[in-house]
Every structure is written in C-alpha cells, then in structure tokens.
Amino acid sequence: MADNTKNTSENLLEVSDLHVQYRTDDAIVHAINGLSLRVKQGEKLGLVGETGAGKTTLALSILRLLPARVGEITQGSIVYNGDNLLDQPESFMLGLRGKRISMIFQDPMTSLNPTITVGKQILEVLDLHFPELSKADKSEKVDEILKMVGIPPSRKEDFPHQFSGGMKQRIVIAMALIAEPELLLADEPTTALDVTIQAQILDLMRELKDKFNSAVILITHDLGVVAEFCDTVAVVYSGRVVEYGTVEQIYARRENHPYTSGLFNCIPDLTSNAPRLVPIPGRMADPRIPIEGCCFADRCPHCTERCRKAAPPVVERDGHGIMCHLFTEGGER
Amino acid sequence: MSWIKYALKRLLMLIPVILCVTLILYTILSLAPNGLARQKLGQDASEEQIYALEEEMGLHDPIIVRYVKYMAGVCRLDFGVSWINSNNVLNEFAHRLPYTLLIAVLSVLFAVGVGVPLGIFSAIKQYSLFDYGSTFVAMLLFSMPAFWLGTMCQLLFCVTLGLLPVAGDKTWTCFILPPLILGANTLASMIRMSRTSMLDVIKQDYIRTARSKGAAEGAVILRHAMRNSLIPVITQVGICFAGAIGGAVVTESIFGINGVGMLLINAVKSRDVPIVMGTVIFVTIIVGVINLIVDLICAVIDPRIDLAS
C-alpha cells in the first residue's frame, strides 16, 4: 500500500505493486495493475470487489498457481515472512502450499478429485508435509478435523459424489485447515452454495477462525459477511486496491471511495423506505485496454477532468487509505 | 456383489442382440443366389440330382422355417457342419480363434503400451516439439490403411531386408508384423485420445486443488490426473479391441494367417452359410463380453459409475 517500509516485521504478507497479465491469442488482459496490500499475523482481511476485479488472480499469484503459459506476473513483489515468493524456487513453493498457505476454492463441486476418497484427499496434505507422523497419528488427525467441520469420520471412505455441496465445502475447508496454515486464502467459499448452506459454512468459518490463529484473506463480494468476519477490508477494483482500512473505518461511511459508496448503495436497508436500490452505472473498464487516469472514472459520479488524466495517489489517514482525487490536495474533501 | 448381477444382466442382453444379428444375416445369405449344389456335383449333374441335394440341404423350405431350425440347433450348441468340407463349425472356429486372439491382443497391447504414454507425455509437454511430433505420427498412422501399410512393410522388412517371413503362421517371427499393422490405427487413436483426455483433466479444478496442497507436478499427474484421464481411454480400448477382431480379416489375408478372419472371408466367398453364421455368432459374443469387461474395469476406476442402476 502507500508505505511499504512501515511495520515490516509484523507483516505476514506484503504484496507490493503487483502486475499480473493473462496472455490470450487475441489480447493481453491486465488482470492486476499495481495492487498492494499487507496482512498481519492472525489478521482477517476481507477482499471485496465485483467479478473480474482480480481477486482470485491475486490469490493464485500468492500461491504461484496462475495457469501456466497464460498467466504471468510482470512486476511487483509478494513478500511472505521476509521471503519474496516470486524469487523462490518451485521446491520452496511446494513446502509452502498447503502447509503454511492454503486455499479454499470457490466451487466445491469441482474442487475435489472424483476418483479418490475424501479421507485420502485430506490425508494427502499430511503425507506431503508431515511425513514424520505415524500412520495412526495421521488417521487420527483426519478424524479430528472432519469432526471439527461437522462430518462424521466414518464417512472418510466415501467419494466426493456421495456428499452434498455444503458437505463438500466442509471437506475442502478441512483439507485447507488440517496443516494449521499461517495464512488461509478463502476464495468466495460460499458463492456456489445455496443460501441456507451459505449460512452454515459461514458459521463454521466463524467458529474455526478463533480455534486456529491463521491469518485469513476472505475473498467475497458480500459486504455483510466481511462486516461480521473480518478485521480489515480491502476494496479491489480493476486490479487495484482502491480503498483499505479497518472494518470500522470503512463501514462508518464517513469517508469512502466513490466505488465503495456505490457498493453500499446496492445493499437493501430494512429501516429505510427506499423503493429501489441504486446500482453503480456502467461496467468495469475493459481489462484489455490499459487505463490512463483513475480506473473508476467512467462510472464515477464525481469524475473531473483531473481523474481522466492522472491516476490518483493513495491518501492515507490513520491507516485508512483511499485512492481518489477527491481526497488529495485540491480535492473536494 | 452387484457386479456379478450386472454381468449376468449384460450377458442375458446379448441374446436379443444375437437373435437380431443372426436373423438379418441369415435372411441376406438365404436370399443371395446359391449355386452350391451345382458346384458340388459338377457340371454333369442332372437337374434332379441338384434338386435332390438342395432338398437334402433344406434349401427349399421357407427362410423362416430354415432359420428356426438353424437356431434350434444353435441352442443345443449344434452349429452344423461346413457345406464345403463337412468340418464341424465349432471345431473349425475353436481351431482358428487362438491365432486371431493372439494378433488382436498383441496389437492392442502394442497400441496401449506405446500410445497412452506418448499421449500423456505430449499432453504434459503441450506445444513442445515432442507434442507436435507425436501428433504428426498419429495423423500419419490414422491416414494409412492397413492393407497398404501391411504390404509396404512386407516389402521393406520381409523382401528387401529379409528380416521377417512374408507370410505364414508357423514360427513366432510370423507374429511380429501383423499385430503392428493391425495396431497402427489403434495406436494413433490411443495417442490422440489419451492426449485430449489428459489435457482436459489437467484443466480441472481438482488438479489446481492438488497443486494448492503442495503436491509436486509428477505426483499431481500420477495421483490425480492419470486415473481420471484413463476413463475415456479404456472405453476406447474396448472399441478398438472389438475392431481389431473385425480388422483381422484384412491383416490375416495379407499375412496369410489361418485365423478367424481368413475362415470368415473364405466362407463368404464360397457361400458356406453354416461357417459364416457360426463365426458371426461367436464374434458377436466375444465383442459383447469384451464390452462387458471394459464396463466393469471402468466401474472399478471411476467410483461414480454405479453398476446397480
């Protein structure tokens, strides 16, 4: 973010000025354009933004699992516990993935291997990262984690197709947590599920967040979930963090990036009598075309000549940063 | 033991298939002109003699009556005798089958053993020189018919280089070239099939999940991708094996091997109805059983396949 030298020691993860491109046959898609963020040990960060903002790309970049040949990190650094992950050999990443950083994927229907029993799929994490444990110990750990996510351990001999969607997501969560990672990347863990199951999974995650002291990056577009679950928020737009701060700072709605304000206006309020919600007009800028000026200019109600010409800097007050000309010198606020 | 029940059900389902195949084939064979009696008795035979022999062979009965009589015999495992040399059909077939099976099995083993690793490797190294090379070889093999490729190989290896016998079935060296020729097409389809299937599987989300667990690339391919990518390939192997038994007609003719293919083609040429019928019934059963075995193997590999339903 604005000042990367600050608090370096206690930051678990520091992403600075990250640029990621996807090369397709007809165009280069700029998925992430100078994204920076920090996560402290044990911090629960909510990463909010609409589809295509680059949230999943960020998570895959951290694990260095971008699709081979297509996705490429062109600039920036991802420093994890003092090591720049982009400079590390693959062997270092193998020891990191699943043990120190693990990921919960969006769609539980497709993220489990259909031909391997769920018990073995969870066990694989232990086989890979804790080869010193005895067979009985590993098996016991698998039972334990299954119980914790609410699946009877007797079902570990079953195959993924024998479980419902919600149960599959519980298994994916069990798989991600069994090694007690320092950082958990949860990529829209409830999006593919129906509403009642969503609530169950969120309850489960809330329950588990105190049991494990992992830092979490919760990727979502549900501001309500973020308010309940997270300590800090980063709002992502067009592959950039346009606003960040604590949940209190952002949800106070005193000073917000126009995009964040727009998101809040899309939430129905039970206390007011508003007949219609106010959507954000327009669509996200075409990621194939590099943007001059502010990435939100086309949709912004406060857009000025300056916004079209120069990219706004991040203005930070008490750790609450907003990337908008409105808050710079000469701006309206 | 749901698979035993399933296998029995599938075997019972072969009966209507055999009835259909035999009815159609018997009708066609019976409608075709048949100068067999004259051929047997020679040019000097009188009309009466020919009529008497045809009567004896039952050729004057209505087709449906002859068919029912024939099938009644089949039910008692009596497949009749050859009209040409009076050999028992069952014995004749049993005598020829080992040659055909040997060539078919060898050809499929060759195609699978070479084709699947090639296909999987070119999928892992997609867009590499190796990938383009194996695709080129597959296309080449696809486009060469067995009768042409077989003849060319005979010319090169047997005539020019003198490494292998041109034809025959007496020594083991006779069984090197025929399976390779018969398996060439299968090899091509194995390369393409396993490549496509592997490419499809490594794009799946669960492969990304496996990587996110920290599994190394080799383990991801072996543990997670291989098994899933083999499911469509195995189905294809079954189809190819059935095809190899049919394709034996061409290969056996080229290499002069006295297998089922030769038996069938000679019987068709001389309108030897009992041999043609018997051979087709046996081949139908063999193909049916192979398909059943393939389905059982698929059920073992893919737990989502439920044999009970």
XYZ file of C-alpha atoms in Angstrom:
642
model
C 0.000 0.000 0.000
C 1.099 3.548 0.454
C 4.035 2.938 2.712
C 5.601 -0.456 2.465
C 8.501 0.135 4.812
C 6.226 0.567 7.795
C 5.692 -2.320 10.228
C 7.580 -4.720 8.015
C 8.449 -7.009 10.888
C 4.922 -7.898 11.929
C 3.521 -8.238 8.448
C 2.939 -11.825 7.395
C 2.259 -10.967 3.782
C 3.150 -7.876 1.800
C 2.058 -7.555 -1.771
C 3.595 -4.513 -3.461
C 2.831 -3.018 -6.840
C 1.756 -6.381 -8.280
C 1.011 -6.571 -12.002
C -0.462 -9.745 -13.498
C -1.336 -10.349 -17.142
C -3.165 -13.095 -18.932
C -1.967 -13.624 -22.483
C -4.594 -14.984 -24.832
C -4.375 -15.422 -28.567
C -6.007 -12.108 -29.360
C -5.190 -9.839 -26.443
C -3.309 -9.244 -23.242
C -5.660 -8.986 -20.284
C -4.379 -6.770 -17.486
C -5.907 -8.569 -14.525
C -3.934 -6.906 -11.728
C -2.454 -3.431 -12.127
C -0.251 -2.267 -9.293
C -2.059 -3.934 -6.414
C -0.563 -3.573 -2.933
C -1.738 -4.878 0.394
C -0.493 -6.066 3.769
C -1.712 -8.802 6.078
C -0.539 -9.105 9.676
C -0.239 -12.344 11.615
C -3.716 -13.562 12.542
C -5.428 -10.702 10.689
C -8.716 -11.397 8.932
C -8.747 -9.352 5.746
C -11.837 -9.071 3.585
C -11.070 -8.633 -0.103
C -14.151 -7.096 -1.678
C -14.889 -6.380 -5.296
C -17.026 -7.393 -8.217
C -16.457 -10.273 -10.604
C -13.376 -9.724 -12.720
C -11.713 -7.314 -10.304
C -8.736 -9.664 -9.950
C -9.449 -11.177 -6.538
C -8.938 -14.808 -7.492
C -5.934 -13.863 -9.627
C -4.351 -12.319 -6.551
C -4.865 -15.495 -4.518
C -3.427 -17.664 -7.287
C -0.472 -15.277 -7.655
C 0.358 -15.609 -3.962
C 0.480 -19.404 -4.350
C 2.172 -19.045 -7.755
C -0.550 -21.211 -9.291
C -1.518 -18.980 -12.200
C -2.361 -21.035 -15.296
C 0.912 -21.986 -16.962
C 1.879 -20.104 -20.138
C -1.208 -17.875 -19.907
C -0.932 -16.054 -16.599
C 2.214 -14.098 -15.834
C 3.354 -11.835 -13.016
C 5.098 -8.984 -14.814
C 6.012 -6.662 -11.958
C 5.952 -6.264 -8.213
C 6.743 -8.441 -5.240
C 4.940 -10.778 -2.867
C 6.888 -10.908 0.377
C 5.825 -13.637 2.771
C 7.554 -13.772 6.153
C 10.528 -11.934 4.676
C 10.876 -14.062 1.523
C 9.904 -12.689 -1.871
C 7.860 -15.603 -3.216
C 8.460 -14.518 -6.786
C 12.206 -15.214 -6.412
C 11.849 -18.595 -4.698
C 12.437 -21.910 -6.458
C 9.477 -24.236 -7.038
C 10.728 -26.530 -4.243
C 10.228 -23.683 -1.751
C 6.684 -23.159 -3.014
C 5.895 -26.874 -2.642
C 6.756 -26.664 1.047
C 4.659 -23.523 1.395
C 1.486 -24.573 -0.412
C -0.912 -26.493 1.741
C 1.271 -26.190 4.831
C 1.887 -22.505 5.507
C -0.557 -21.030 2.977
C -3.640 -22.967 1.965
C -6.603 -22.120 -0.159
C -10.332 -22.805 -0.144
C -11.671 -22.722 -3.679
C -14.888 -21.225 -4.899
C -16.689 -24.263 -6.274
C -16.696 -27.325 -4.006
C -18.462 -29.364 -6.715
C -15.361 -29.421 -8.887
C -12.507 -28.877 -6.467
C -12.367 -32.438 -5.120
C -10.936 -35.323 -7.125
C -13.873 -37.596 -8.062
C -11.855 -40.825 -8.021
C -10.171 -40.539 -4.611
C -11.930 -40.960 -1.261
C -12.259 -37.751 0.726
C -10.275 -39.246 3.601
C -7.317 -39.890 1.315
C -7.561 -36.408 -0.172
C -7.319 -34.851 3.287
C -4.627 -37.320 4.310
C -2.540 -36.304 1.292
C -1.794 -32.945 2.914
C -0.334 -34.737 5.939
C 1.585 -37.189 3.741
C 3.121 -34.279 1.854
C 4.009 -32.029 4.760
C 4.244 -34.247 7.836
C 5.893 -37.456 6.612
C 7.337 -37.982 10.092
C 3.911 -38.674 11.627
C 2.867 -42.311 12.033
C 0.004 -43.714 10.029
C -2.219 -43.919 13.101
C -1.457 -40.324 14.089
C -2.301 -39.066 10.622
C -5.521 -41.031 10.542
C -6.459 -39.652 13.943
C -5.783 -36.098 12.773
C -8.019 -36.626 9.748
C -10.831 -37.883 12.002
C -10.347 -34.917 14.283
C -10.533 -32.297 11.538
C -13.575 -33.999 9.971
C -15.357 -33.879 13.320
C -14.429 -30.231 13.626
C -16.089 -29.343 10.312
C -19.133 -31.447 11.189
C -18.615 -34.552 9.047
C -18.757 -37.966 10.748
C -15.272 -39.518 10.410
C -16.913 -42.801 9.400
C -17.615 -41.203 6.040
C -13.984 -40.695 5.088
C -14.067 -43.826 2.924
C -16.735 -42.193 0.744
C -16.120 -40.495 -2.584
C -16.915 -36.808 -3.239
C -20.014 -37.578 -5.334
C -21.626 -39.153 -2.282
C -21.676 -35.792 -0.477
C -23.868 -32.715 -0.892
C -22.414 -29.367 -1.959
C -22.265 -27.973 1.550
C -20.565 -31.097 2.867
C -18.036 -30.986 0.048
C -17.161 -27.426 1.015
C -16.716 -28.602 4.618
C -14.288 -31.219 3.329
C -12.418 -28.600 1.300
C -12.211 -26.456 4.445
C -10.964 -29.448 6.455
C -8.308 -30.032 3.822
C -7.213 -26.402 3.968
C -7.035 -26.312 7.769
C -5.525 -29.672 8.679
C -1.956 -28.385 8.438
C -2.901 -25.322 10.536
C -1.603 -22.817 7.967
C -0.421 -19.333 8.887
C -2.431 -17.881 6.021
C -5.704 -19.100 4.589
C -6.936 -17.834 1.237
C -10.700 -18.327 1.123
C -11.885 -17.591 -2.404
C -15.621 -16.952 -2.235
C -16.176 -20.093 -0.131
C -19.937 -19.704 -0.149
C -20.724 -18.377 -3.629
C -21.510 -21.742 -5.202
C -23.826 -22.803 -2.371
C -27.469 -22.069 -1.686
C -28.393 -19.572 0.990
C -29.063 -21.888 3.953
C -25.857 -23.791 3.314
C -24.009 -20.471 2.927
C -25.082 -19.559 6.439
C -23.893 -22.921 7.786
C -20.497 -22.600 6.126
C -20.063 -19.051 7.420
C -20.974 -20.219 10.934
C -18.383 -22.931 10.586
C -15.720 -20.479 9.407
C -16.531 -18.111 12.235
C -16.227 -20.963 14.710
C -12.921 -22.076 13.239
C -11.376 -18.626 12.974
C -10.891 -18.480 16.741
C -9.708 -22.088 17.025
C -6.932 -21.574 14.508
C -4.860 -18.457 14.730
C -4.419 -18.300 10.961
C -4.487 -15.067 9.068
C -7.309 -15.137 6.531
C -7.853 -13.375 3.237
C -11.580 -13.762 2.664
C -12.415 -13.052 -0.949
C -16.072 -12.162 -1.362
C -18.486 -9.670 -2.786
C -20.728 -9.823 0.231
C -20.148 -6.732 2.402
C -22.302 -8.225 5.149
C -20.052 -11.248 5.512
C -16.994 -9.007 5.685
C -18.518 -6.899 8.452
C -19.092 -9.971 10.600
C -15.974 -11.939 9.853
C -13.118 -9.543 9.142
C -10.906 -7.062 10.966
C -9.789 -5.162 7.890
C -11.105 -4.601 4.405
C -9.504 -4.001 1.027
C -11.796 -2.924 -1.802
C -10.494 -4.104 -5.158
C -11.443 -2.517 -8.448
C -9.878 -3.188 -11.861
C -6.947 -4.987 -10.284
C -6.116 -2.250 -7.773
C -6.890 -1.720 -4.110
C -8.938 1.487 -4.235
C -9.669 1.640 -0.528
C -8.449 -0.110 2.603
C -8.858 0.239 6.307
C -10.370 -1.403 9.344
C -13.944 -2.608 9.178
C -14.953 0.270 11.483
C -13.305 2.928 9.288
C -14.910 1.672 6.111
C -18.359 0.839 7.444
C -18.626 4.181 9.275
C -19.308 5.591 5.794
C -17.908 8.994 6.641
C -15.152 8.908 4.042
C -15.268 6.339 1.288
C -14.010 5.852 -2.220
C -16.892 6.571 -4.619
C -16.821 2.887 -5.654
C -17.186 1.704 -2.060
C -20.057 4.155 -1.584
C -21.621 2.695 -4.691
C -21.322 -0.803 -3.251
C -23.000 0.299 -0.024
C -25.838 1.851 -2.017
C -26.501 -1.541 -3.547
C -27.333 -3.083 -0.173
C -31.012 -3.072 0.777
C -31.645 -1.280 4.048
C -34.533 -2.672 6.119
C -35.003 0.533 8.083
C -35.444 2.937 5.187
C -38.332 3.047 2.779
C -36.292 3.292 -0.416
C -38.327 1.887 -3.302
C -35.271 0.971 -5.368
C -31.601 0.230 -4.811
C -29.087 2.472 -6.540
C -26.811 0.387 -8.764
C -23.427 1.623 -9.958
C -23.931 2.679 -13.578
C -21.832 1.201 -16.350
C -19.440 -1.710 -16.282
C -15.891 -2.296 -15.159
C -13.352 -0.975 -17.657
C -12.194 -3.437 -20.328
C -9.120 -5.095 -18.792
C -7.546 -5.489 -22.232
C -7.024 -1.732 -22.518
C -4.508 -0.101 -20.147
C -6.075 2.734 -18.194
C -4.791 6.286 -18.040
C -6.027 8.224 -15.055
C -8.414 6.777 -12.489
C -9.748 3.269 -13.190
C -13.201 4.198 -11.846
C -13.516 7.481 -13.793
C -16.069 6.199 -16.321
C -18.552 5.201 -13.641
C -17.817 7.808 -11.002
C -20.425 10.483 -10.182
C -17.641 12.839 -9.018
C -15.424 12.434 -12.057
C -13.449 15.518 -13.094
C -11.006 16.355 -15.850
C -8.148 15.516 -13.482
C -9.479 11.967 -12.907
C -9.248 11.183 -16.616
C -5.661 12.385 -16.928
C -3.779 11.324 -13.830
C -4.019 8.201 -11.721
C -4.900 9.249 -8.181
C -2.448 8.538 -5.348
C -3.474 6.760 -2.183
C -4.316 9.185 0.586
C -3.943 7.584 3.977
C -5.319 8.845 7.288
C -4.924 6.669 10.407
C -4.366 3.565 8.298
C -7.470 4.237 6.193
C -6.331 4.649 2.607
C -8.387 5.868 -0.337
C -7.157 6.048 -3.919
C -9.145 9.037 -5.144
C -8.527 12.644 -6.219
C -11.406 13.786 -4.021
C -9.211 13.262 -1.002
C -5.991 14.734 -2.364
C -4.993 18.355 -2.014
C -7.283 20.488 -4.092
C -9.926 17.775 -3.980
C -13.376 18.425 -2.576
C -12.781 16.707 0.798
C -21.680 -58.468 -5.368
C -23.554 -56.044 -7.527
C -21.121 -56.567 -10.399
C -21.982 -60.259 -10.782
C -25.645 -59.388 -11.089
C -24.745 -56.669 -13.562
C -22.570 -59.022 -15.620
C -25.342 -61.624 -15.768
C -27.824 -58.988 -16.849
C -25.489 -57.817 -19.589
C -24.881 -61.375 -20.789
C -28.617 -62.017 -20.971
C -28.941 -58.858 -23.029
C -26.645 -60.473 -25.597
C -29.427 -62.920 -26.511
C -31.679 -60.400 -28.289
C -28.576 -58.932 -29.960
C -27.619 -62.363 -31.298
C -31.189 -63.009 -32.452
C -31.214 -59.745 -34.402
C -27.795 -60.254 -35.943
C -28.498 -63.852 -36.968
C -31.964 -63.115 -38.360
C -30.693 -60.315 -40.592
C -27.619 -62.225 -41.684
C -29.487 -65.477 -42.298
C -32.092 -63.725 -44.414
C -29.470 -61.988 -46.547
C -27.438 -65.166 -47.011
C -30.534 -67.139 -47.957
C -31.715 -64.555 -50.472
C -28.360 -64.467 -52.239
C -28.132 -66.829 -55.241
C -26.578 -70.075 -54.235
C -25.008 -72.384 -56.790
C -23.545 -74.619 -54.172
C -25.281 -77.849 -55.159
C -24.218 -77.486 -58.766
C -20.703 -76.610 -57.701
C -20.512 -79.698 -55.522
C -21.942 -82.122 -58.065
C -20.078 -80.740 -61.048
C -21.247 -79.617 -64.480
C -22.529 -83.059 -65.497
C -25.118 -83.353 -62.742
C -28.752 -83.536 -63.800
C -31.430 -81.112 -62.586
C -32.929 -83.932 -60.495
C -29.662 -84.625 -58.721
C -29.197 -80.943 -57.940
C -32.794 -80.674 -56.742
C -32.317 -83.722 -54.525
C -29.156 -82.313 -52.950
C -30.771 -78.909 -52.399
C -33.722 -80.682 -50.801
C -31.320 -82.540 -48.545
C -29.620 -79.282 -47.523
C -33.070 -77.872 -46.745
C -32.785 -75.070 -49.282
C -36.379 -75.437 -50.441
C -38.001 -74.668 -47.112
C -39.232 -71.116 -46.415
C -36.482 -68.896 -44.937
C -38.209 -68.565 -41.572
C -38.507 -72.334 -41.217
C -34.826 -72.784 -42.031
C -33.887 -70.023 -39.609
C -35.874 -71.556 -36.762
C -34.376 -74.970 -37.469
C -30.884 -73.474 -37.511
C -31.410 -71.559 -34.271
C -32.858 -74.653 -32.619
C -29.578 -76.331 -33.440
C -27.599 -73.373 -32.097
C -29.482 -73.634 -28.803
C -28.213 -77.202 -28.488
C -24.717 -75.882 -29.342
C -25.007 -77.635 -32.703
C -23.707 -75.125 -35.234
C -23.837 -77.572 -38.101
C -21.102 -78.579 -40.498
C -19.414 -76.720 -43.330
C -21.185 -77.082 -46.658
C -17.811 -77.207 -48.377
C -15.708 -79.672 -46.420
C -18.168 -81.023 -43.817
C -15.981 -79.891 -40.909
C -17.766 -79.164 -37.659
C -18.232 -75.362 -37.383
C -17.483 -75.223 -33.666
C -14.244 -77.205 -34.071
C -13.180 -75.151 -37.049
C -13.747 -71.890 -35.159
C -12.043 -73.127 -31.994
C -9.077 -74.142 -34.080
C -8.742 -70.704 -35.721
C -9.568 -68.473 -32.780
C -6.169 -68.582 -30.981
C -4.386 -67.007 -33.977
C -6.855 -64.143 -34.198
C -6.941 -63.564 -30.462
C -3.147 -63.590 -30.294
C -2.841 -60.960 -33.020
C -5.675 -58.853 -31.603
C -4.319 -58.943 -28.049
C -0.768 -58.175 -29.190
C -1.964 -55.303 -31.364
C -3.989 -53.738 -28.547
C -1.148 -54.207 -26.056
C 1.213 -52.529 -28.507
C -1.195 -49.655 -29.163
C -1.956 -49.063 -25.485
C 1.576 -49.621 -24.255
C 3.075 -47.159 -26.732
C 0.131 -44.853 -27.395
C -1.020 -43.993 -23.871
C 2.397 -42.927 -22.533
C 3.048 -40.958 -25.728
C -0.331 -39.235 -25.476
C 0.018 -38.405 -21.797
C 3.547 -37.138 -22.230
C 2.608 -34.909 -25.141
C -0.279 -33.503 -23.082
C 2.084 -32.648 -20.225
C 4.519 -31.077 -22.697
C 1.809 -29.387 -24.733
C 3.072 -27.282 -27.670
C 6.546 -28.820 -27.394
C 8.420 -30.359 -30.291
C 7.579 -33.769 -28.826
C 3.883 -32.902 -28.816
C 3.916 -31.797 -32.450
C 5.940 -34.883 -33.376
C 3.557 -37.327 -31.756
C 0.554 -35.550 -33.268
C 2.202 -35.851 -36.678
C 2.877 -39.565 -36.187
C -0.700 -40.132 -35.040
C -2.097 -38.350 -38.103
C 0.208 -40.344 -40.362
C -0.859 -43.666 -38.855
C -4.503 -42.648 -38.996
C -4.357 -41.946 -42.688
C -2.649 -45.163 -43.764
C -4.978 -48.109 -44.407
C -3.840 -51.477 -43.057
C -3.755 -53.208 -46.446
C -1.373 -50.582 -47.837
C 0.798 -50.248 -44.744
C 0.940 -54.036 -44.410
C 2.065 -54.543 -47.979
C 4.680 -51.787 -47.742
C 6.087 -53.230 -44.527
C 6.218 -56.684 -46.131
C 8.209 -55.193 -48.983
C 10.637 -53.423 -46.685
C 11.157 -55.832 -43.797
C 10.494 -59.166 -45.495
C 11.572 -58.793 -49.101
C 14.256 -56.082 -49.135
C 15.758 -56.542 -45.683
C 14.765 -60.193 -45.297
C 14.325 -59.845 -41.539
C 10.911 -61.460 -41.182
C 8.887 -64.067 -43.053
C 6.462 -62.568 -45.558
C 3.510 -64.703 -44.573
C 2.515 -67.767 -42.607
C 1.770 -68.741 -39.044
C 4.266 -71.459 -38.238
C 7.015 -69.585 -36.348
C 6.838 -66.814 -33.744
C 8.510 -64.378 -36.141
C 5.312 -64.520 -38.196
C 3.528 -62.765 -35.340
C 5.664 -59.625 -35.196
C 4.482 -57.627 -38.169
C 0.727 -58.453 -38.183
C -0.018 -57.045 -34.697
C 1.961 -53.896 -35.511
C -0.002 -53.362 -38.710
C -3.322 -54.180 -37.078
C -2.464 -51.921 -34.124
C -1.279 -48.935 -36.175
C -4.687 -47.304 -36.336
C -5.409 -48.131 -32.716
C -2.057 -46.638 -31.760
C -2.998 -43.401 -33.498
C -6.333 -43.214 -31.707
C -4.685 -44.054 -28.361
C -2.190 -41.195 -28.774
C -4.920 -38.706 -29.652
C -7.386 -39.976 -27.069
C -5.030 -40.019 -24.090
C -3.583 -36.629 -25.040
C -7.010 -34.983 -25.311
C -8.233 -36.654 -22.167
C -5.164 -35.660 -20.147
C -5.340 -32.081 -21.404
C -8.963 -31.972 -20.335
C -8.208 -33.361 -16.884
C -5.262 -31.082 -16.076
C -7.544 -28.080 -16.602
C -9.930 -29.321 -13.913
C -10.319 -27.530 -10.602
C -9.326 -30.566 -8.575
C -5.905 -30.552 -10.214
C -5.474 -26.969 -9.044
C -6.601 -28.104 -5.584
C -3.960 -30.833 -5.627
C -1.299 -28.280 -6.562
C -2.506 -25.936 -3.816
C -1.899 -28.746 -1.320
C 1.769 -28.660 -2.245
C 1.892 -31.791 -4.393
C 4.766 -31.771 -6.895
C 3.977 -31.853 -10.597
C 4.803 -35.558 -11.010
C 2.578 -36.536 -8.088
C -0.227 -34.362 -9.410
C -0.094 -36.166 -12.759
C 0.292 -39.667 -11.345
C -2.029 -39.469 -8.356
C -4.690 -37.084 -9.530
C -4.727 -36.773 -13.305
C -3.801 -40.210 -14.628
C -6.714 -42.180 -13.260
C -9.315 -39.671 -14.352
C -7.821 -39.287 -17.794
C -7.782 -43.051 -18.372
C -11.552 -43.489 -18.086
C -12.398 -42.438 -21.670
C -9.242 -44.167 -22.920
C -10.326 -47.531 -21.528
C -13.698 -47.255 -23.227
C -11.806 -46.595 -26.440
C -9.584 -49.641 -25.856
C -12.695 -51.816 -25.723
C -13.967 -50.422 -29.008
C -10.527 -50.860 -30.597
C -10.228 -54.454 -29.405
C -13.566 -55.304 -30.953
C -12.390 -53.504 -34.077
C -9.133 -55.472 -34.048
C -11.055 -58.750 -34.235
C -13.017 -57.424 -37.192
C -9.899 -55.895 -38.729
C -8.239 -59.302 -38.556
C -9.981 -60.118 -41.841
C -7.651 -57.726 -43.674
C -4.482 -58.420 -41.718
C -4.864 -62.184 -41.835
C -5.418 -62.108 -45.579
C -2.279 -60.025 -46.137
C -0.083 -62.162 -43.920
C -1.676 -65.496 -44.734
C -2.581 -66.396 -41.190
C -5.217 -69.065 -40.744
C -7.312 -67.204 -38.239
C -10.979 -66.397 -37.868
C -10.704 -63.608 -40.421
C -9.478 -65.976 -43.122
C -12.126 -68.507 -42.163
C -14.843 -65.915 -42.489
C -13.678 -64.413 -45.760
C -13.287 -67.817 -47.414
C -16.693 -68.894 -46.154
C -18.303 -65.743 -47.541
C -16.601 -66.261 -50.896
C -17.874 -69.826 -51.181
C -21.313 -69.090 -49.627
C -20.646 -71.556 -46.829
C -23.638 -70.446 -44.745
C -23.043 -72.521 -41.567
C -19.448 -71.262 -41.235
C -20.445 -67.621 -41.819
C -23.321 -67.867 -39.334
C -21.275 -69.642 -36.692
C -18.330 -67.265 -36.982
C -20.545 -64.190 -36.744
C -22.332 -65.551 -33.669
C -19.038 -66.259 -31.892
C -17.556 -62.889 -32.794
C -20.730 -61.178 -31.551
C -20.396 -62.989 -28.228
C -16.693 -62.138 -27.948
C -17.310 -58.448 -28.676
C -20.179 -58.402 -26.173
C -18.004 -59.956 -23.488
C -15.156 -57.520 -24.205
C -17.537 -54.574 -23.847
C -18.768 -56.023 -20.572
C -15.210 -56.383 -19.258
C -14.436 -52.785 -20.286
C -17.504 -51.522 -18.439
C -16.506 -53.484 -15.340
C -12.979 -52.033 -15.467
C -14.425 -48.523 -15.826
C -16.594 -49.117 -12.785
C -13.520 -50.118 -10.787
C -11.630 -46.986 -11.844
C -14.461 -44.479 -11.608
C -16.392 -44.706 -8.335
C -19.166 -42.528 -9.756
C -20.288 -45.376 -12.015
C -22.976 -47.307 -10.205
C -23.491 -50.775 -11.694
C -26.674 -51.390 -9.741
C -28.656 -48.697 -11.513
